[in-house]
mmCIF file of C-alpha atoms in Angstrom:
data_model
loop_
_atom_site.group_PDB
_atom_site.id
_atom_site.type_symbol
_atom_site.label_atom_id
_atom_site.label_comp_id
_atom_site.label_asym_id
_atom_site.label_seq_id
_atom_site.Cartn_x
_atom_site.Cartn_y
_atom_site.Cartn_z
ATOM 1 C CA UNK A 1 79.627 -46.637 134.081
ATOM 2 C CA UNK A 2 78.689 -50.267 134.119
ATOM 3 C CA UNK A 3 74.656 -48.826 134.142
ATOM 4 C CA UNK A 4 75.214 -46.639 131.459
ATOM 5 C CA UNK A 5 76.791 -49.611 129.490
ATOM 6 C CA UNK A 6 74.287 -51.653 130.056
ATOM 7 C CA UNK A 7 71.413 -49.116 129.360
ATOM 8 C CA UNK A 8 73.326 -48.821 125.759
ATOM 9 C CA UNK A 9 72.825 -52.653 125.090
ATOM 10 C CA UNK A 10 68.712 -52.255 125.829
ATOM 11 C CA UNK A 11 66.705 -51.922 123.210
ATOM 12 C CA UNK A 12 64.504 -49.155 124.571
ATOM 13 C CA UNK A 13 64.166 -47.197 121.722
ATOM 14 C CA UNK A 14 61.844 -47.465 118.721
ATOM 15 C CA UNK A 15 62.504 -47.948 115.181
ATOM 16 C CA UNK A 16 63.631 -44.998 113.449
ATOM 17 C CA UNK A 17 62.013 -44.465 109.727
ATOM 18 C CA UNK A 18 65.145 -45.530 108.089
ATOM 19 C CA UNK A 19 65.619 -48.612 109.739
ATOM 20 C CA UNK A 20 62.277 -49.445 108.867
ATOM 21 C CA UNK A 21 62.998 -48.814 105.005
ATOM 22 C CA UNK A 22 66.314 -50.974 105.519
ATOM 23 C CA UNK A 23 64.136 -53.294 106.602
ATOM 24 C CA UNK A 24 61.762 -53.109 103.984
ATOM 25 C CA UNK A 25 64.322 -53.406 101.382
ATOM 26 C CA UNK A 26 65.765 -56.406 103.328
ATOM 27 C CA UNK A 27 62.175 -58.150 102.647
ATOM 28 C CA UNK A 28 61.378 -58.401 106.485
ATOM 29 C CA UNK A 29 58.136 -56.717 107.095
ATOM 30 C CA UNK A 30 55.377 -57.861 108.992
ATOM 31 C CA UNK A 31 53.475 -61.287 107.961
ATOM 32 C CA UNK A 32 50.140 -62.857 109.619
ATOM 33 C CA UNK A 33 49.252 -66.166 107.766
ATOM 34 C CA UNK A 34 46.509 -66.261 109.877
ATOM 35 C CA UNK A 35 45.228 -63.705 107.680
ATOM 36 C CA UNK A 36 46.092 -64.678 104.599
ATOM 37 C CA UNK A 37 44.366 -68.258 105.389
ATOM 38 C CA UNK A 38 41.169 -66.291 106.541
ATOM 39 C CA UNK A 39 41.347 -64.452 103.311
ATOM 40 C CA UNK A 40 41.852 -67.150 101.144
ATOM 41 C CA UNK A 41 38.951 -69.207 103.186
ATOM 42 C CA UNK A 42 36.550 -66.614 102.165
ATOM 43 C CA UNK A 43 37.589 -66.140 98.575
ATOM 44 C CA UNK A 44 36.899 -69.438 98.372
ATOM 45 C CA UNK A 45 33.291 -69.582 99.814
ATOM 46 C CA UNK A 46 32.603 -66.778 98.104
ATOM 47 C CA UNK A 47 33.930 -68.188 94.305
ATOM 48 C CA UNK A 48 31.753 -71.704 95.913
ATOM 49 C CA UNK A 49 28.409 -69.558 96.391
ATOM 50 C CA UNK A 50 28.533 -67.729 92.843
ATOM 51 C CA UNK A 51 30.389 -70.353 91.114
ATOM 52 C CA UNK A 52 29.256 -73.560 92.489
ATOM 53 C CA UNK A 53 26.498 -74.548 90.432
ATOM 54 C CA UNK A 54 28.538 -73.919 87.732
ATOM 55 C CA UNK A 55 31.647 -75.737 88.606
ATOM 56 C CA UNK A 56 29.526 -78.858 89.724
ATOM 57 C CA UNK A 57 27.242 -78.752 86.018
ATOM 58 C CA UNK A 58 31.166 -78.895 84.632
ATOM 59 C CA UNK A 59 32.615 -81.212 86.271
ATOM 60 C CA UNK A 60 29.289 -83.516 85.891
ATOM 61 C CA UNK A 61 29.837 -83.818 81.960
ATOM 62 C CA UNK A 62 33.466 -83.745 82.401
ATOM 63 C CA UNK A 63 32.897 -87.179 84.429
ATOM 64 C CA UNK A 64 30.064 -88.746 82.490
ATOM 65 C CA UNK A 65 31.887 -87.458 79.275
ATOM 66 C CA UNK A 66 34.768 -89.461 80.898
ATOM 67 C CA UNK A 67 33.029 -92.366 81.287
ATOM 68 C CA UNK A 68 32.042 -92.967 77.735
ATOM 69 C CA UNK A 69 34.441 -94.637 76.076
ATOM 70 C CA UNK A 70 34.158 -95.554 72.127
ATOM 71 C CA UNK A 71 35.887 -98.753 71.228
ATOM 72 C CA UNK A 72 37.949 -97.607 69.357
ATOM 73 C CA UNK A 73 39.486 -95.257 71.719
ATOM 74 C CA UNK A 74 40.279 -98.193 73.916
ATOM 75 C CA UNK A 75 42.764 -99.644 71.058
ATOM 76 C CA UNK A 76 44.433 -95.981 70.291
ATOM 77 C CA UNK A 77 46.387 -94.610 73.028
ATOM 78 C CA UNK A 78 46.572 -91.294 71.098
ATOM 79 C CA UNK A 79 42.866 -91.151 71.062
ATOM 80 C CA UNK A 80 42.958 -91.553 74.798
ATOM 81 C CA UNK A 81 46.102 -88.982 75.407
ATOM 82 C CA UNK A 82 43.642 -86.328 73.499
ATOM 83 C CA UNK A 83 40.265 -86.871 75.705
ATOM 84 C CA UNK A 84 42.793 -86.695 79.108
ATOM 85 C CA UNK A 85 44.101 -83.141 77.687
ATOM 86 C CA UNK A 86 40.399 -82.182 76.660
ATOM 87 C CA UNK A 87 38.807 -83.303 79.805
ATOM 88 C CA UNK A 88 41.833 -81.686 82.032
ATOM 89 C CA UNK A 89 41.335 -78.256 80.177
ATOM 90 C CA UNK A 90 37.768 -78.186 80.863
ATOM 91 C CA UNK A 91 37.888 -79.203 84.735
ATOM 92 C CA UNK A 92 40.603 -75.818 84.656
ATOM 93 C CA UNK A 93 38.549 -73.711 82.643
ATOM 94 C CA UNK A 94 35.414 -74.780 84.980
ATOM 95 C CA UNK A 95 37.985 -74.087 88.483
ATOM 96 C CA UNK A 96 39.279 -70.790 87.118
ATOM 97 C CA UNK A 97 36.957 -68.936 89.345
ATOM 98 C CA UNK A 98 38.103 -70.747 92.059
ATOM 99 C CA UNK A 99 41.721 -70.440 90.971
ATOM 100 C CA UNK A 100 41.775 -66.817 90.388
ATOM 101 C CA UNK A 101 40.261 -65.687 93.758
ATOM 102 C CA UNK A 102 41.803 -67.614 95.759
ATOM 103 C CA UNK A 103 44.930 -66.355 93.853
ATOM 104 C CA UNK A 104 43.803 -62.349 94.505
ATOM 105 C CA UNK A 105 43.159 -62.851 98.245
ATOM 106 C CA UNK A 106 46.779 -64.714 98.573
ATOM 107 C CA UNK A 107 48.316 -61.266 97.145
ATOM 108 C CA UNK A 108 45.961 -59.164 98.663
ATOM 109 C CA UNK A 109 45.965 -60.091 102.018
ATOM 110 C CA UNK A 110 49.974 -59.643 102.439
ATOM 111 C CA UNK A 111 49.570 -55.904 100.942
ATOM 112 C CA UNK A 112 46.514 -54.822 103.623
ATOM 113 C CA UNK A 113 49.696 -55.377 106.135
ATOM 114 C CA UNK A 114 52.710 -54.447 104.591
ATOM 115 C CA UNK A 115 51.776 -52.636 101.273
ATOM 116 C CA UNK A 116 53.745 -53.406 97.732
ATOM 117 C CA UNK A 117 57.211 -54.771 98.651
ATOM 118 C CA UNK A 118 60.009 -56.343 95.899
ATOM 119 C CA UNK A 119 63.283 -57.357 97.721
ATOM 120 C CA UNK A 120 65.970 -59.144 95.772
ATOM 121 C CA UNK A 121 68.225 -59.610 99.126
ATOM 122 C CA UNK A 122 65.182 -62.077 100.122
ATOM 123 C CA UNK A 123 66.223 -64.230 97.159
ATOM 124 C CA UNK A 124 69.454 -64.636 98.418
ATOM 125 C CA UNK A 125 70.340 -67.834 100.083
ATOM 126 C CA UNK A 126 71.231 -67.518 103.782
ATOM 127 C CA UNK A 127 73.227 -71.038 104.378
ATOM 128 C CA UNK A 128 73.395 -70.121 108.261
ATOM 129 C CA UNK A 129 69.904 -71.485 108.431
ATOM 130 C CA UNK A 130 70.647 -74.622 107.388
ATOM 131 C CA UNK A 131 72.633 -75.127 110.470
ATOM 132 C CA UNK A 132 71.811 -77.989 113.147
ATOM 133 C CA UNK A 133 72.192 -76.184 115.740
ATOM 134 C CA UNK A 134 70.343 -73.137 114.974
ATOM 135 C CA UNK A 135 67.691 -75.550 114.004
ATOM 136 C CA UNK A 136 67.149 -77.516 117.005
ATOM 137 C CA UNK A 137 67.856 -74.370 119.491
ATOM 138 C CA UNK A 138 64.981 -72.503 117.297
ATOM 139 C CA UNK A 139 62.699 -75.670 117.864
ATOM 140 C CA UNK A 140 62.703 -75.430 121.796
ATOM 141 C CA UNK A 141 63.091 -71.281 122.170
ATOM 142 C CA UNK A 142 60.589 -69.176 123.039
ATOM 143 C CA UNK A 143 59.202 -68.262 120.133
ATOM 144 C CA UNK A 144 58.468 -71.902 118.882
ATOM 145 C CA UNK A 145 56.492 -72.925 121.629
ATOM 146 C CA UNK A 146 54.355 -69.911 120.945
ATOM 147 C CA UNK A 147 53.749 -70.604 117.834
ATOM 148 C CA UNK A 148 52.876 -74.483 118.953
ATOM 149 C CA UNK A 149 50.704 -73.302 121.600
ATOM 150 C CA UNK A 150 49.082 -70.773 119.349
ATOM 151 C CA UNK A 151 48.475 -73.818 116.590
ATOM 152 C CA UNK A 152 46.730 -75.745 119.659
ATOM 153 C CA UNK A 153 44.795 -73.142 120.216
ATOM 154 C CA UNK A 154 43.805 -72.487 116.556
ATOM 155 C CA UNK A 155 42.927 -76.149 115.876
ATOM 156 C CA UNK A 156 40.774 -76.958 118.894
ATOM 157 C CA UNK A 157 38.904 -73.780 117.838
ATOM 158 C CA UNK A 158 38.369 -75.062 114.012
ATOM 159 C CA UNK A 159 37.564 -78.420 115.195
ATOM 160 C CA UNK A 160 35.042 -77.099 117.997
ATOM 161 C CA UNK A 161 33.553 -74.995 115.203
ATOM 162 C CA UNK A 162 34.075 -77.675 112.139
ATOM 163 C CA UNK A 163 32.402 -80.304 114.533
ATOM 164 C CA UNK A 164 29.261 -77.618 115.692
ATOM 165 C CA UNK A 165 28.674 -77.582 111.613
ATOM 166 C CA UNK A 166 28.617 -81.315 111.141
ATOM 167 C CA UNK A 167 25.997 -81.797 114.241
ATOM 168 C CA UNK A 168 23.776 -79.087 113.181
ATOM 169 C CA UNK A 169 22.818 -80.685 109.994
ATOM 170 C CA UNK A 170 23.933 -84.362 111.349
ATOM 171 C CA UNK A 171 20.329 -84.901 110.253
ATOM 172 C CA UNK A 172 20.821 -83.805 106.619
ATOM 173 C CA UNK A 173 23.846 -85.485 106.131
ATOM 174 C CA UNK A 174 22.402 -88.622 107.111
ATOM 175 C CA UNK A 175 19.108 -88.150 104.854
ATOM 176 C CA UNK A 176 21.815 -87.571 101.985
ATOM 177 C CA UNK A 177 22.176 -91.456 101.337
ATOM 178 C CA UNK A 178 18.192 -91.438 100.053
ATOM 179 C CA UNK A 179 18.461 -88.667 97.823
ATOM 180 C CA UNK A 180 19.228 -88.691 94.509
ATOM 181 C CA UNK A 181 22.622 -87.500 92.773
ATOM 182 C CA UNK A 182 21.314 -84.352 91.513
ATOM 183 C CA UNK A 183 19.504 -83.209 94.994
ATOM 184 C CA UNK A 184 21.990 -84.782 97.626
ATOM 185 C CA UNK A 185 25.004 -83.269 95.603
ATOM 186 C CA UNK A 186 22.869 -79.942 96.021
ATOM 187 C CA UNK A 187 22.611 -80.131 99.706
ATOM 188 C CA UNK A 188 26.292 -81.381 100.412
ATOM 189 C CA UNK A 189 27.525 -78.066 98.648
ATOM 190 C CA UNK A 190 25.080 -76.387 100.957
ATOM 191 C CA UNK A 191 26.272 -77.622 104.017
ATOM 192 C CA UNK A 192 29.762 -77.125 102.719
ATOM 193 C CA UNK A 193 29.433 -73.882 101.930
ATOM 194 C CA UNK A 194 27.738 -73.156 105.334
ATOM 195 C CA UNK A 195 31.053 -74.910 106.884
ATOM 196 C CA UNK A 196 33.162 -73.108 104.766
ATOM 197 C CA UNK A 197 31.977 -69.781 106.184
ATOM 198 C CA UNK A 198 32.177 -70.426 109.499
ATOM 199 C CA UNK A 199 35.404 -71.517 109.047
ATOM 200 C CA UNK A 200 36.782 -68.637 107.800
ATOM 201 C CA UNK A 201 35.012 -66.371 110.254
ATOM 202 C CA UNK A 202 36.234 -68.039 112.724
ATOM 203 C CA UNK A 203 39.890 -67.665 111.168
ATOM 204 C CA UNK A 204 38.950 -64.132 110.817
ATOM 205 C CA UNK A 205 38.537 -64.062 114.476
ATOM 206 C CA UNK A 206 42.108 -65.204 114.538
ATOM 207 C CA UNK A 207 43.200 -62.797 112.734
ATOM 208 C CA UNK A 208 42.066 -59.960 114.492
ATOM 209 C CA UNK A 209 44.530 -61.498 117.559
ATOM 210 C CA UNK A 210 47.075 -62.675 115.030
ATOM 211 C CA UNK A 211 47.627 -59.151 113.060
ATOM 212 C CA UNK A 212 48.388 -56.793 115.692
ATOM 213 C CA UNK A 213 51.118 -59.123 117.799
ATOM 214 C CA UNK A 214 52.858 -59.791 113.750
ATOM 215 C CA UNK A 215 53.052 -55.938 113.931
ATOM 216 C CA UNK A 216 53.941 -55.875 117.559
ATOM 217 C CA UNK A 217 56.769 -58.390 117.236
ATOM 218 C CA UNK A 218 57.937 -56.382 114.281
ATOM 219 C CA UNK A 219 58.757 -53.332 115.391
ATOM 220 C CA UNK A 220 59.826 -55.101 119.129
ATOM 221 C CA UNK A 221 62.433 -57.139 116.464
ATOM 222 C CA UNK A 222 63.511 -53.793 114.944
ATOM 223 C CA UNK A 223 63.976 -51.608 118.127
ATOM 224 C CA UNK A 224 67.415 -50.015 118.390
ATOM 225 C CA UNK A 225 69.879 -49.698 121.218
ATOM 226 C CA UNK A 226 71.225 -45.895 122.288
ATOM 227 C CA UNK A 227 74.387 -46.955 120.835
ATOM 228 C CA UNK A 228 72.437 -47.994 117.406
ATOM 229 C CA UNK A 229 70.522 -44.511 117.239
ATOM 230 C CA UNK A 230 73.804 -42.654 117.807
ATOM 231 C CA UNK A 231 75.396 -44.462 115.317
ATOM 232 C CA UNK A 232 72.198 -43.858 112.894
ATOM 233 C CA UNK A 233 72.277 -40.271 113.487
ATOM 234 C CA UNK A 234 75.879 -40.113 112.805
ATOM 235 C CA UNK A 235 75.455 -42.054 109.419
ATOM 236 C CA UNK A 236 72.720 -39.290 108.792
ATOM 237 C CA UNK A 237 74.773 -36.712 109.604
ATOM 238 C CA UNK A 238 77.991 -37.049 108.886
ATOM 239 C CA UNK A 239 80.906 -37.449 111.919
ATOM 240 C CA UNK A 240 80.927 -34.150 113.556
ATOM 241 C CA UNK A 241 84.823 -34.412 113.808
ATOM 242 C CA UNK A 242 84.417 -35.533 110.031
ATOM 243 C CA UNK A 243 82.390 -32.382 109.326
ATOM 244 C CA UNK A 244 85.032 -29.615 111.398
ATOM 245 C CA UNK A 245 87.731 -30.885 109.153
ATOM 246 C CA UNK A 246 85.461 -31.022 105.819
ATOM 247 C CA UNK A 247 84.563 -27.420 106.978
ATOM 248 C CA UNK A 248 88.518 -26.326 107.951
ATOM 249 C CA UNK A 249 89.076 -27.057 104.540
ATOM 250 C CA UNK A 250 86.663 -25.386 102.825
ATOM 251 C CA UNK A 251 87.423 -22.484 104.447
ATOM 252 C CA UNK A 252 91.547 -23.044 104.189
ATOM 253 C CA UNK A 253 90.095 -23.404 99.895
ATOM 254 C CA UNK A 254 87.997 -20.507 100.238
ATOM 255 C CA UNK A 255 90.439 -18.114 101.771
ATOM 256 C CA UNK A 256 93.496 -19.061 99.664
ATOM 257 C CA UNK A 257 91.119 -18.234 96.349
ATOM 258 C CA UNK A 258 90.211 -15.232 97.756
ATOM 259 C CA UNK A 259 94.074 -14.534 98.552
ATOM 260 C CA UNK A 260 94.518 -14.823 94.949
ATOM 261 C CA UNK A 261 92.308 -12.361 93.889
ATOM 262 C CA UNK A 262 94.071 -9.374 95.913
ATOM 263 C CA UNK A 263 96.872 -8.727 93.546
ATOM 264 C CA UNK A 264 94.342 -7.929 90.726
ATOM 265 C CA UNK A 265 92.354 -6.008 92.310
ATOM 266 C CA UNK A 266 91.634 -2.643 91.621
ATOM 267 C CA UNK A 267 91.497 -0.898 95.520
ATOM 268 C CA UNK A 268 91.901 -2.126 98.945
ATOM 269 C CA UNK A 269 89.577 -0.185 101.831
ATOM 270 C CA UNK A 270 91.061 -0.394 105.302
ATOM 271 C CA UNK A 271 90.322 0.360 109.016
ATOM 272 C CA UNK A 272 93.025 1.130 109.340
ATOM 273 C CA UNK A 273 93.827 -2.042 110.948
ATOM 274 C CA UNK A 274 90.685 -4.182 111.674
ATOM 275 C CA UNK A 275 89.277 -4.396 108.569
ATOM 276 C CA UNK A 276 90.204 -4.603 105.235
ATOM 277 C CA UNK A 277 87.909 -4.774 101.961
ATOM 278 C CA UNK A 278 89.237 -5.785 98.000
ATOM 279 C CA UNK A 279 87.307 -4.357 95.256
ATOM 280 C CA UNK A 280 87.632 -4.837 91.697
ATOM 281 C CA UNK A 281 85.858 -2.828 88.950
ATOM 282 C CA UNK A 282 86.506 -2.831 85.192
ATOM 283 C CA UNK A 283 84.523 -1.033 82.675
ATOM 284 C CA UNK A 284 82.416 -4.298 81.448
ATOM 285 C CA UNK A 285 81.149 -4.857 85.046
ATOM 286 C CA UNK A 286 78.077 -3.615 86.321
ATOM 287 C CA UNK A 287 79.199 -2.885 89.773
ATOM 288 C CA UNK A 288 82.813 -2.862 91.550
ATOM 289 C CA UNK A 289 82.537 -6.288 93.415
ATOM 290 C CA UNK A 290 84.513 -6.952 96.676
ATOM 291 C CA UNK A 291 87.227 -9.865 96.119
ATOM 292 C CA UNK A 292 88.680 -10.088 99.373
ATOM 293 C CA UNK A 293 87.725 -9.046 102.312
ATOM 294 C CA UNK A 294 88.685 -9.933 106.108
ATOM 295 C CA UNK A 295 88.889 -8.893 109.997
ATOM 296 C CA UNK A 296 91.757 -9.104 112.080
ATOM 297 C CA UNK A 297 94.954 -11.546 110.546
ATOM 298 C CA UNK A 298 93.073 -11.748 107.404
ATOM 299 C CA UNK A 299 92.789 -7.845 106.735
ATOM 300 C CA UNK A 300 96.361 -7.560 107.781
ATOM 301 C CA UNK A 301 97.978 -10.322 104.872
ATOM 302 C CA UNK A 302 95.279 -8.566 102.470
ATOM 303 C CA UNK A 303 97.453 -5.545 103.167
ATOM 304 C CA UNK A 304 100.449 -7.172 102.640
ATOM 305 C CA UNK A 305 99.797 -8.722 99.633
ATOM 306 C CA UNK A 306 98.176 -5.394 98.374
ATOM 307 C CA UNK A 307 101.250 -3.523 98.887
ATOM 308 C CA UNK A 308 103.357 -6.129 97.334
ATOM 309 C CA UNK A 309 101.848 -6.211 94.270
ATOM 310 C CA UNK A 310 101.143 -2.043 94.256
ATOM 311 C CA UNK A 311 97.545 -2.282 94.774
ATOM 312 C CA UNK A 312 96.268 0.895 96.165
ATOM 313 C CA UNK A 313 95.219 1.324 99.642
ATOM 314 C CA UNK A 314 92.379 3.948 100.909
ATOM 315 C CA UNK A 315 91.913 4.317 104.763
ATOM 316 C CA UNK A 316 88.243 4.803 104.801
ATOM 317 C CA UNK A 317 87.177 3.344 108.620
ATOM 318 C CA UNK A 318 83.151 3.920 107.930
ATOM 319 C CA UNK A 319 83.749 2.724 104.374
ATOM 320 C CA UNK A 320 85.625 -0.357 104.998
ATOM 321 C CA UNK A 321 83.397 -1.459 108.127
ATOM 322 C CA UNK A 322 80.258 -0.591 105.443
ATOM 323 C CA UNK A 323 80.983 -2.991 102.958
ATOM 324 C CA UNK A 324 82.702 -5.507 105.457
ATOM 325 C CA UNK A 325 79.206 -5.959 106.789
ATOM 326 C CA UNK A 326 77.269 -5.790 103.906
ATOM 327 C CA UNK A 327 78.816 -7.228 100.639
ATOM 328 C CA UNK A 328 79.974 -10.666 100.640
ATOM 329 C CA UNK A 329 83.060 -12.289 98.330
ATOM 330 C CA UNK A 330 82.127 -12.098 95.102
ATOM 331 C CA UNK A 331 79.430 -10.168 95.181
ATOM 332 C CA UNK A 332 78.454 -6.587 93.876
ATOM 333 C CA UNK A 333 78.897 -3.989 96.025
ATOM 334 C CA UNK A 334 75.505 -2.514 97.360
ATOM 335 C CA UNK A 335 73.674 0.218 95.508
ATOM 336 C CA UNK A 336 73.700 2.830 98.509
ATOM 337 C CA UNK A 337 77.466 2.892 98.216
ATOM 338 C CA UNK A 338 77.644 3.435 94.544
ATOM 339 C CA UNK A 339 78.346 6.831 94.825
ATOM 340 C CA UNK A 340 81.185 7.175 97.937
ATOM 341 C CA UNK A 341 82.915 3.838 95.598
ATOM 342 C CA UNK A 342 83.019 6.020 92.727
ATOM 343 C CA UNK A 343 84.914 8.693 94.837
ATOM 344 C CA UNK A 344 87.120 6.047 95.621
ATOM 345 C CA UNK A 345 87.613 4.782 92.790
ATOM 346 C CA UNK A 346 88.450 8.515 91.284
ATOM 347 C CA UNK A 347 90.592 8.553 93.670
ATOM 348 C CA UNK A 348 92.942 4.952 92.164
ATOM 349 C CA UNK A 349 92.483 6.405 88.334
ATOM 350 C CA UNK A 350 94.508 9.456 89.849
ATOM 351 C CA UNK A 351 96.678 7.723 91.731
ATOM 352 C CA UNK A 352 97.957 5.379 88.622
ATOM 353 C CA UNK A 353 97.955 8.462 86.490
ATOM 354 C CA UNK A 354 100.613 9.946 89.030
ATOM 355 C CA UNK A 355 102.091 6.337 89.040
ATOM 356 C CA UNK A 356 102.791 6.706 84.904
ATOM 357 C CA UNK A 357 103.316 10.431 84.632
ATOM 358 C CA UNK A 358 104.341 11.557 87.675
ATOM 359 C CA UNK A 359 104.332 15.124 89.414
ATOM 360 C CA UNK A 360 102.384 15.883 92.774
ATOM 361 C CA UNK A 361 100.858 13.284 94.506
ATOM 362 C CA UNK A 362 96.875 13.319 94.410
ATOM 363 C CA UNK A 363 95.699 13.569 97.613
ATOM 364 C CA UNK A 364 93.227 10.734 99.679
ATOM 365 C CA UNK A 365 89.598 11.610 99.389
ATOM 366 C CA UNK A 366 88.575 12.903 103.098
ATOM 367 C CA UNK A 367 84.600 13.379 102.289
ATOM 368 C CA UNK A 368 83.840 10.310 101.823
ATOM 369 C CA UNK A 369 80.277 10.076 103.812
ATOM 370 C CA UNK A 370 78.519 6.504 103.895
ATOM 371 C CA UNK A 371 74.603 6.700 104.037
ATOM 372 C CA UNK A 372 73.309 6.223 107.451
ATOM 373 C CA UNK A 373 72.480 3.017 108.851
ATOM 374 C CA UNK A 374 75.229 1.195 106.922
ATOM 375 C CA UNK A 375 78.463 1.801 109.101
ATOM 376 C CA UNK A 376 77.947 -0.675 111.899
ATOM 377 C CA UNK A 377 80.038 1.483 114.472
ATOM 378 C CA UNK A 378 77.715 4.403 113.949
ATOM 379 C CA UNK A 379 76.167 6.119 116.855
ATOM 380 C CA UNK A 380 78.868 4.222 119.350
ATOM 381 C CA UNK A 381 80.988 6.313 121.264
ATOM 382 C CA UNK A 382 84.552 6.768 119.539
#
């Protein structure tokens, strides 16, 4: 017992698909942000090699612009309040390349992992993480010093790589001090640009590692228990104890309608004993339709309630196992029995006319031959 406790408490089973959407709506998905740095690293090489010469024309009459100063904007402060705004919208407008890819591969790079998510329970605040303790027993687990060790890890490669960059063209960067502005500012965004990219390969590298354990720790986080899969399943599926009594009523509903119907019905078919079939026909129905019908107990109060409200009763075994079988409540009888119903129903129009006028007593219909293959007793031995 103790083992089969403690096998409940593991977590040995995987994340079933609606615990992952709880999840989802709970905002906790899977994140990398060495991913979204590697994205946003090349976004912004790339907006630096097809944007670059532009940005750095810009922001080269943006500063000399700057630097000329009328004298009479010294004395106005408005004056000078006006060239700020004018010079600040035109370093923006000359950065918006920048801006907006770096912007795109910030959304994008969350999406490649998780897809489009919107989770207002996110936005709630959770004040148990503002707690001391919680705080300083996250700071030494297990799962912080990974993360430190994996920061380590990731900054001794980007400064091993950074550093390679600056050595290889050590002997450019020290020729920059004899150029001029134009040329030296030319080859500084070259080298940068060369930096750049091997920066964020190098992150990309990381992320390769990086994605697959944030999807790994994920679904590890979200793994269920036995006892958490039962209890799923019976969320899912209702209680079965739940369901018996949902179903014992139903039934209890069902039979006392049907109950209801006998006393207005126009003919009830018996076994004698086993079975017993209501049907009801008036002339605007297509079809006598069976109203009651039941096996054992049941046929035996249909009986009862048939003869206390004078509702005639046929003993027609074939007949009565027939449409037992084959007709449910409230449904038409079938068409094969049309005509052996008719007889029987013959049979009730003579009865009541005896009932009202009196005089001999019609007789029970003894001919009455069901089509083969309907009488579920047939070819058994009597």
């Amino acid at each position: 017992m103790a083992m089969a406790d403690h096998n409940d408490q593991e977590r040995n089973y995987p994340a079933t698909a609606r615990r992952l959407e709880q999840a989802r709506e709970r905002g906790q998905v899977a994140r990398s942000r060495e991913l979204t740095a590697a994205a946003v690293t090349f976004a912004a090489a790339i907006a630096l090699t097809f944007a670059g010469g532009n940005l750095w024309s810009r922001a080269a009459d943006a500063f000399a612009h700057g630097l000329r100063l009328e004298r009479a904007d010294a004395f106005d402060s408005s004056r000078m309040a006006a060239a700020l705004v004018e010079q600040g919208g035109a370093m923006l407008l000359a950065l918006a390349p920048l801006f907006v890819l770096v912007l795109a591969a910030t959304l994008a790079a969350p999406l490649l992992m998780s897809g489009w998510i919107f989770s207002a329970r996110a936005l709630t605040p959770d004040f148990a993480r503002l707690n001391p303790r919680n705080g300083l027993s996250n700071l030494w687990s297990k799962k912080a010093l990974a993360e430190l060790g994996k920061a380590l890890l990731k900054c001794a490669l980007l400064g091993t790589i950074g550093g390679a960059v600056l050595w290889y063209h050590r002997a450019e960067i020290i020729g920059l001090v004899s150029q001029e502005a134009a040329a030296g500012s030319a080859a500084l965004a070259a080298i940068a640009r060369t930096g750049l990219y091997a920066l964020a390969g190098a992150l990309a590298l990381i992320a390769a590692v990086d994605v697959p354990l944030a999807l790994w720790r994920h679904y590890s986080a979200l793994r269920m228990t036995r006892e958490e899969l039962r209890e799923e399943m019976r969320e899912m599926e209702g209680d079965p104890q739940q369901k018996a009594r949902v179903r014992s009523i139903q039934r209890s509903t069902a039979r006392k309608r049907m109950m209801a119907a006998v006393p207005t019905a126009s003919v009830v078919v018996t076994n004698p004993t086993h079975y017993a079939v209501a049907l009801e026909y008036t002339e605007a129905m297509r079809a006598p339709r069976v109203v009651a019908k039941g096996a054992g107990a049941i046929a035996q109060k249909i009986r009862e309630i048939a003869d206390a409200h004078g509702v005639p009763r046929l003993e027609a075994p074939p007949l009565a196992r027939a449409l037992y079988r084959h007709a449910e409540v409230g449904d038409d009888i079938p068409p094969a029995l049309y005509t052996v119903v008719a007889q029987v129903l013959a049979y009730v129009y003579r009865v009541r006319e005896w009932r009202r006028s009196g005089g001999r007593m019609p007789s029970a219909p003894d001919d009455l031959a069901v089509p083969r293959g309907l009488d579920p007793a047939e070819g058994k031995p009597a």
